[in-house]
Coordinates of N, CA and C in Angstrom, one line a residue:
M1 N -35.9 -15.2 33.4 CA -35.4 -16.4 32.6 C -36.8 -17.8 33.1
E2 N -36.7 -18.4 31.9 CA -37.7 -19.5 32.1 C -37.0 -20.6 33.0
T3 N -37.7 -21.1 33.9 CA -37.0 -22.3 34.5 C -37.6 -23.6 33.6
L4 N -36.7 -24.7 33.9 CA -37.0 -26.1 33.1 C -38.5 -26.5 33.5
S5 N -38.8 -26.3 34.9 CA -40.5 -26.5 35.2 C -41.4 -25.8 34.2
D6 N -41.1 -24.4 34.1 CA -41.9 -23.5 33.3 C -41.8 -24.1 31.7
L7 N -40.7 -24.6 31.4 CA -40.7 -24.9 30.0 C -41.5 -26.3 29.8
L8 N -41.2 -27.2 30.4 CA -42.0 -28.4 30.6 C -43.5 -28.2 30.7
S9 N -43.9 -27.4 31.6 CA -45.4 -27.1 31.7 C -46.1 -26.4 30.3
Q10 N -45.1 -25.5 29.9 CA -45.4 -24.9 28.8 C -45.8 -25.7 27.6
A11 N -44.5 -26.7 27.4 CA -44.5 -27.6 26.1 C -45.8 -28.5 26.4
S12 N -46.1 -28.9 27.6 CA -47.3 -29.7 27.7 C -48.7 -29.1 27.6
R13 N -48.7 -28.0 27.8 CA -49.9 -27.3 27.6 C -50.2 -27.0 26.3
L14 N -49.1 -26.8 25.3 CA -49.4 -26.7 23.9 C -49.4 -27.6 23.0
L15 N -49.0 -28.8 23.6 CA -48.9 -30.1 22.7 C -50.1 -30.2 21.9
Q16 N -51.5 -30.3 22.3 CA -52.4 -30.6 21.3 C -52.9 -29.5 20.4
E17 N -52.7 -28.3 20.8 CA -53.2 -27.2 20.1 C -51.9 -26.7 19.3
A18 N -50.8 -26.5 19.5 CA -49.7 -26.2 18.8 C -48.5 -27.0 19.0
P19 N -48.4 -28.4 18.3 CA -47.4 -29.2 18.5 C -46.0 -28.8 18.1
E20 N -46.2 -28.0 16.8 CA -44.8 -27.3 16.6 C -44.2 -26.6 17.6
E21 N -44.8 -25.7 18.1 CA -44.6 -24.6 19.1 C -44.1 -25.6 20.3
S22 N -44.8 -26.5 20.8 CA -44.6 -27.5 21.9 C -43.1 -28.2 21.6
L23 N -42.9 -28.7 20.4 CA -41.9 -29.3 19.9 C -40.6 -28.5 20.3
Q24 N -40.8 -27.2 19.8 CA -39.4 -26.2 20.0 C -39.2 -26.0 21.6
I25 N -40.4 -25.9 22.4 CA -40.0 -25.7 23.7 C -39.5 -27.1 24.3
A26 N -40.0 -28.2 23.9 CA -39.6 -29.2 24.6 C -38.1 -29.7 24.2
Q27 N -37.8 -29.1 22.9 CA -36.2 -29.4 22.6 C -35.5 -28.5 23.6
K28 N -36.0 -27.3 23.7 CA -35.2 -26.3 24.6 C -35.2 -26.9 26.0
A29 N -36.1 -27.5 26.6 CA -36.1 -28.0 27.9 C -35.2 -29.1 28.0
R30 N -35.0 -29.8 27.0 CA -34.4 -31.2 26.9 C -32.9 -30.8 26.9
N31 N -32.6 -29.8 26.2 CA -31.1 -29.3 26.0 C -30.7 -28.8 27.4
M32 N -31.6 -27.9 28.0 CA -31.4 -27.4 29.2 C -31.0 -28.4 30.4
A33 N -32.1 -29.5 30.5 CA -31.9 -30.7 31.2 C -30.8 -31.3 31.2
E34 N -30.3 -31.7 30.0 CA -29.2 -32.5 29.6 C -27.7 -31.5 30.1
S35 N -27.9 -30.5 29.8 CA -27.0 -29.4 30.3 C -26.7 -29.5 31.7
A36 N -27.7 -29.4 32.5 CA -27.6 -29.5 33.9 C -27.5 -30.9 34.5
Q37 N -27.5 -32.0 33.7 CA -27.5 -33.5 34.0 C -28.6 -34.0 34.9
E38 N -29.9 -33.3 34.5 CA -31.0 -33.7 35.1 C -31.8 -34.8 34.3
R39 N -31.4 -35.9 34.6 CA -32.1 -36.9 33.7 C -33.3 -37.2 33.7
L40 N -33.9 -37.0 34.8 CA -35.5 -37.2 34.8 C -36.2 -36.0 34.0
S41 N -35.6 -34.9 34.2 CA -36.4 -33.9 33.6 C -36.0 -34.0 31.9
A42 N -35.0 -34.4 31.6 CA -34.7 -34.7 29.9 C -35.5 -35.8 29.5
S43 N -35.6 -36.7 30.6 CA -36.7 -37.9 29.9 C -38.0 -37.3 29.8
L44 N -38.5 -36.3 30.6 CA -39.8 -36.0 30.5 C -39.9 -34.9 29.3
A45 N -38.8 -34.1 29.1 CA -38.9 -33.3 27.9 C -38.8 -34.0 26.7
G46 N -38.1 -35.1 26.9 CA -37.8 -35.9 25.5 C -39.3 -36.7 25.2
R47 N -40.0 -37.0 26.2 CA -41.0 -37.8 25.9 C -42.1 -36.5 25.2
L48 N -42.3 -35.4 25.9 CA -42.9 -34.2 25.0 C -42.5 -34.0 23.6
E49 N -41.2 -34.0 23.6 CA -40.6 -34.0 22.2 C -41.1 -35.0 21.5
G50 N -41.2 -36.4 21.8 CA -41.8 -37.6 20.8 C -42.9 -37.5 20.8
Q51 N -43.8 -36.9 21.8 CA -45.5 -36.6 21.4 C -45.9 -35.7 20.5
A52 N -44.9 -34.8 20.5 CA -45.2 -33.4 19.4 C -44.9 -33.9 18.1
L53 N -43.5 -34.7 17.8 CA -43.3 -35.4 16.5 C -44.5 -36.3 16.1
R54 N -45.0 -37.1 16.8 CA -46.0 -37.9 16.3 C -47.0 -37.3 16.1
L55 N -47.8 -36.1 16.9 CA -48.6 -35.2 16.2 C -48.6 -34.6 15.0
L56 N -47.1 -34.4 14.5 CA -47.0 -33.8 13.3 C -46.7 -34.6 12.3
G57 N -46.8 -36.0 12.6 CA -46.8 -37.2 11.7 C -45.2 -37.4 11.3
R58 N -44.4 -37.2 12.3 CA -43.0 -37.3 12.0 C -42.5 -38.5 12.9
H59 N -43.2 -39.7 12.4 CA -43.0 -40.9 13.3 C -41.7 -41.5 13.5
E60 N -40.8 -41.4 12.3 CA -39.3 -41.9 12.5 C -38.7 -41.1 13.5
E61 N -38.8 -39.7 13.6 CA -38.1 -38.9 14.3 C -38.8 -38.9 15.8
A62 N -39.9 -39.4 16.0 CA -40.5 -39.4 17.2 C -40.0 -40.8 18.0
L63 N -39.7 -41.9 17.1 CA -39.3 -43.1 17.5 C -37.9 -42.8 18.3
T64 N -37.0 -42.1 17.9 CA -35.7 -41.7 18.0 C -35.9 -40.8 19.2
A65 N -36.8 -39.9 19.5 CA -36.9 -38.9 20.7 C -37.4 -39.8 21.7
L66 N -38.3 -40.6 21.4 CA -38.7 -41.5 22.6 C -38.0 -42.7 23.0
H67 N -36.9 -43.1 22.1 CA -35.7 -44.1 22.7 C -35.0 -43.3 23.4
V68 N -34.3 -42.1 23.1 CA -33.6 -41.3 24.0 C -34.3 -40.8 25.4
A69 N -35.4 -40.6 25.3 CA -36.0 -40.3 26.7 C -36.1 -41.4 27.3
S70 N -36.7 -42.7 26.8 CA -36.7 -43.8 27.7 C -35.4 -43.9 28.4
E71 N -34.2 -44.2 27.6 CA -33.0 -44.1 28.1 C -32.5 -43.2 29.1
S72 N -33.0 -41.9 29.0 CA -32.6 -41.1 30.2 C -33.5 -41.6 31.2
A73 N -34.8 -41.9 31.2 CA -35.5 -42.1 32.4 C -34.9 -43.8 33.0
A74 N -34.1 -44.3 32.3 CA -33.6 -45.6 32.7 C -32.3 -45.3 33.4
L75 N -31.6 -44.3 32.9 CA -30.5 -43.7 33.6 C -30.8 -42.8 35.1
A76 N -32.1 -42.4 35.2 CA -32.6 -41.6 36.2 C -33.1 -43.1 37.3
Q77 N -33.0 -44.1 36.7 CA -33.7 -45.3 37.7 C -35.0 -45.1 37.9
D78 N -35.9 -44.8 36.9 CA -37.3 -44.6 37.0 C -37.9 -45.6 36.0
A79 N -37.9 -47.0 36.3 CA -38.3 -48.1 35.2 C -39.6 -47.7 34.9
L80 N -40.8 -47.2 35.7 CA -42.1 -47.0 35.4 C -42.2 -46.2 34.2
L81 N -41.6 -44.9 34.3 CA -41.4 -43.8 33.1 C -40.8 -44.2 32.0
E82 N -39.6 -45.0 32.2 CA -38.8 -45.6 31.0 C -39.7 -46.5 30.2
N83 N -40.5 -47.3 30.8 CA -41.5 -47.9 29.9 C -42.9 -47.1 29.4
Q84 N -43.3 -46.4 30.2 CA -44.6 -45.4 29.8 C -44.0 -44.8 28.7
I85 N -42.8 -44.4 28.6 CA -42.4 -43.4 27.2 C -42.4 -44.4 26.2
R86 N -42.2 -45.6 26.2 CA -42.0 -46.5 25.1 C -43.5 -46.7 24.6
I87 N -44.7 -46.7 25.4 CA -46.1 -46.9 25.0 C -46.2 -46.3 23.6
G88 N -45.7 -44.9 23.4 CA -46.1 -44.2 22.2 C -45.2 -44.7 20.8
C89 N -44.3 -45.7 21.1 CA -43.6 -46.3 20.4 C -44.5 -47.3 19.4
I90 N -45.3 -47.9 20.2 CA -46.3 -48.8 19.7 C -46.9 -48.2 18.3
D91 N -47.5 -47.3 18.5 CA -48.5 -46.5 17.5 C -47.5 -46.2 16.2
S92 N -46.5 -45.4 16.5 CA -45.4 -44.8 15.7 C -45.0 -46.1 14.8
L93 N -44.6 -47.1 15.6 CA -44.0 -48.3 14.6 C -45.1 -48.7 13.9
C94 N -46.3 -48.6 14.4 CA -47.5 -49.5 13.3 C -47.7 -48.3 12.2
V95 N -47.5 -47.2 12.5 CA -47.9 -46.1 11.4 C -46.9 -46.3 10.3
I96 N -45.8 -46.7 10.6 CA -44.6 -46.5 9.6 C -44.5 -48.2 9.1
G97 N -45.4 -49.0 9.3 CA -45.3 -50.3 8.6 C -44.7 -51.4 9.3
R98 N -44.2 -51.0 10.7 CA -43.4 -51.9 11.3 C -44.4 -52.7 12.6
E99 N -45.6 -53.3 12.1 CA -46.6 -53.8 13.0 C -46.0 -54.7 13.7
E100 N -45.4 -55.8 13.3 CA -44.9 -56.8 14.2 C -43.9 -56.6 15.2
E101 N -42.9 -55.3 14.8 CA -42.2 -54.9 15.9 C -43.2 -54.2 16.8
A102 N -44.1 -53.5 16.5 CA -45.3 -53.0 17.5 C -45.5 -53.8 18.3
L103 N -46.1 -54.9 17.9 CA -46.9 -56.0 18.7 C -46.0 -56.7 19.5
E104 N -44.5 -56.7 19.2 CA -43.6 -57.3 20.1 C -43.1 -56.4 21.4
L105 N -43.1 -55.3 21.0 CA -42.9 -54.1 21.7 C -44.0 -54.0 22.9
A106 N -45.3 -54.4 22.6 CA -46.3 -54.3 23.3 C -46.5 -55.3 24.2
Q107 N -46.2 -56.5 23.8 CA -46.0 -57.8 24.6 C -44.7 -57.5 25.7
I108 N -43.8 -57.1 25.4 CA -42.8 -56.8 26.4 C -43.4 -55.9 27.4
L109 N -43.9 -54.8 27.0 CA -44.4 -53.8 27.8 C -45.8 -54.2 29.0
K110 N -46.6 -55.0 28.3 CA -47.4 -55.6 29.0 C -46.7 -56.4 30.2
E111 N -45.7 -57.3 29.8 CA -45.0 -58.0 30.9 C -44.2 -56.9 31.9
R112 N -43.7 -56.0 31.5 CA -43.1 -55.1 32.2 C -44.0 -54.3 33.2
F113 N -45.1 -54.0 32.8 CA -46.3 -53.2 33.5 C -46.7 -54.1 34.5
T114 N -47.1 -55.2 34.1 CA -47.6 -56.2 35.0 C -46.5 -56.4 36.3
A115 N -45.1 -56.5 35.9 CA -44.4 -56.7 36.8 C -44.1 -55.5 37.6
L116 N -44.2 -54.2 37.1 CA -44.2 -53.1 38.0 C -45.7 -52.7 38.6
Y117 N -46.7 -53.6 38.7 CA -47.9 -53.3 39.2 C -48.6 -52.2 38.7
S118 N -48.6 -51.9 37.5 CA -49.2 -50.8 36.8 C -50.3 -51.0 35.7
P119 N -51.5 -51.4 36.4 CA -52.9 -51.9 35.5 C -52.8 -50.8 34.5
V120 N -52.9 -49.7 34.9 CA -53.4 -48.6 33.9 C -52.7 -48.8 32.5
D121 N -51.4 -48.8 32.9 CA -50.5 -48.7 31.9 C -50.5 -50.1 30.9
V122 N -51.0 -51.3 31.6 CA -51.2 -52.3 30.8 C -52.6 -52.3 30.2
A123 N -53.4 -51.5 30.6 CA -54.7 -51.4 29.6 C -54.5 -50.4 28.8
K124 N -53.3 -49.6 28.5 CA -52.9 -48.5 27.3 C -52.3 -49.4 26.4
V125 N -51.5 -50.5 27.0 CA -50.8 -51.2 26.0 C -52.1 -52.2 25.3
W126 N -52.8 -52.8 25.8 CA -54.0 -53.4 25.3 C -54.7 -52.6 24.2
V127 N -54.9 -51.2 24.7 CA -55.7 -50.5 23.6 C -54.8 -50.1 22.5
N128 N -53.8 -50.1 22.5 CA -52.6 -50.1 21.3 C -52.6 -51.1 20.7
I129 N -52.6 -52.4 21.1 CA -52.6 -53.7 20.5 C -53.9 -53.8 19.4
G130 N -55.1 -53.4 20.3 CA -56.6 -53.2 19.7 C -56.4 -52.5 18.4
N131 N -55.9 -51.3 18.6 CA -55.9 -50.3 17.6 C -54.9 -50.9 16.4
I132 N -53.9 -51.6 16.4 CA -53.2 -52.4 15.7 C -54.2 -53.4 14.8
H133 N -54.8 -54.3 15.6 CA -56.0 -55.0 14.9 C -57.0 -54.4 14.2
Y134 N -57.4 -53.3 14.9 CA -58.6 -52.5 14.1 C -57.8 -52.2 12.7
R135 N -56.7 -51.5 12.7 CA -56.1 -51.0 11.5 C -56.0 -52.0 10.4
R136 N -55.7 -53.3 10.8 CA -55.8 -54.5 9.9 C -56.9 -55.1 9.6
D137 N -58.1 -54.3 10.1 CA -59.3 -55.0 9.6 C -59.8 -56.2 10.4
E138 N -59.0 -56.5 11.7 CA -59.1 -57.6 12.3 C -60.0 -57.4 13.6
Y139 N -61.3 -57.1 13.3 CA -62.2 -56.7 14.3 C -62.4 -57.4 15.7
P140 N -62.6 -58.8 15.3 CA -62.8 -59.6 16.6 C -61.8 -59.5 17.5
Q141 N -60.3 -59.5 17.1 CA -59.2 -59.4 17.7 C -59.0 -58.0 18.3
A142 N -59.4 -57.0 17.7 CA -59.5 -55.7 18.3 C -60.4 -55.7 19.5
R143 N -61.6 -56.2 19.3 CA -62.6 -56.2 20.3 C -62.0 -56.9 21.5
L144 N -61.5 -58.0 21.3 CA -60.9 -58.8 22.5 C -59.8 -57.8 23.2
C145 N -59.1 -57.1 22.5 CA -58.2 -56.3 23.2 C -58.6 -55.3 23.9
F146 N -59.6 -54.5 23.5 CA -60.4 -53.5 24.0 C -61.3 -53.8 25.3
E147 N -61.6 -55.1 25.2 CA -62.5 -55.9 26.2 C -61.4 -56.1 27.4
Q148 N -60.1 -56.2 27.1 CA -59.2 -56.7 28.2 C -58.8 -55.3 29.0
A149 N -58.8 -54.2 28.2 CA -58.6 -53.0 28.6 C -59.6 -52.3 29.7
L150 N -60.9 -52.6 29.0 CA -62.3 -51.8 29.7 C -62.3 -51.8 31.1
P151 N -62.4 -53.1 31.9 CA -62.5 -53.2 33.2 C -61.3 -52.3 34.2
I152 N -60.2 -52.2 33.4 CA -59.3 -51.5 34.3 C -59.7 -49.9 34.1
F153 N -60.2 -49.3 33.1 CA -60.6 -48.0 32.9 C -61.6 -47.6 33.5
E154 N -62.7 -48.6 33.8 CA -63.9 -48.4 34.4 C -63.8 -47.8 35.9

């Protein structure tokens, strides 16, 4: 019998090459974790589920999965993971035309990651904001955002 850890590893490994298969495994892992009341594992499985849905272009469903995963992380009292999961929501919100909401979420996450002393996550948010500006053909603003992130990644 596959363990929860095995399922999470398998879903993660397959994510880029086989997102549909990864999604099915992540859903199985989430169900197993929820049944066992393992909130942290449920949040990790939910994040994989959301990531697979995003890769499949199913952004509305991805937002729901990521929201549930973020709530599970909050219940597990893991504030960093709770907010890391929400980074993926920025792009999905933008893709479905909710750009202003995406920018509002990005601002909230920048503040939270700053308070959590997580500069790499702040940089990821800056890149997401830059991507929104780039999609809007606002290249100078996009460049400024990317320049905010660059020193952190170097």
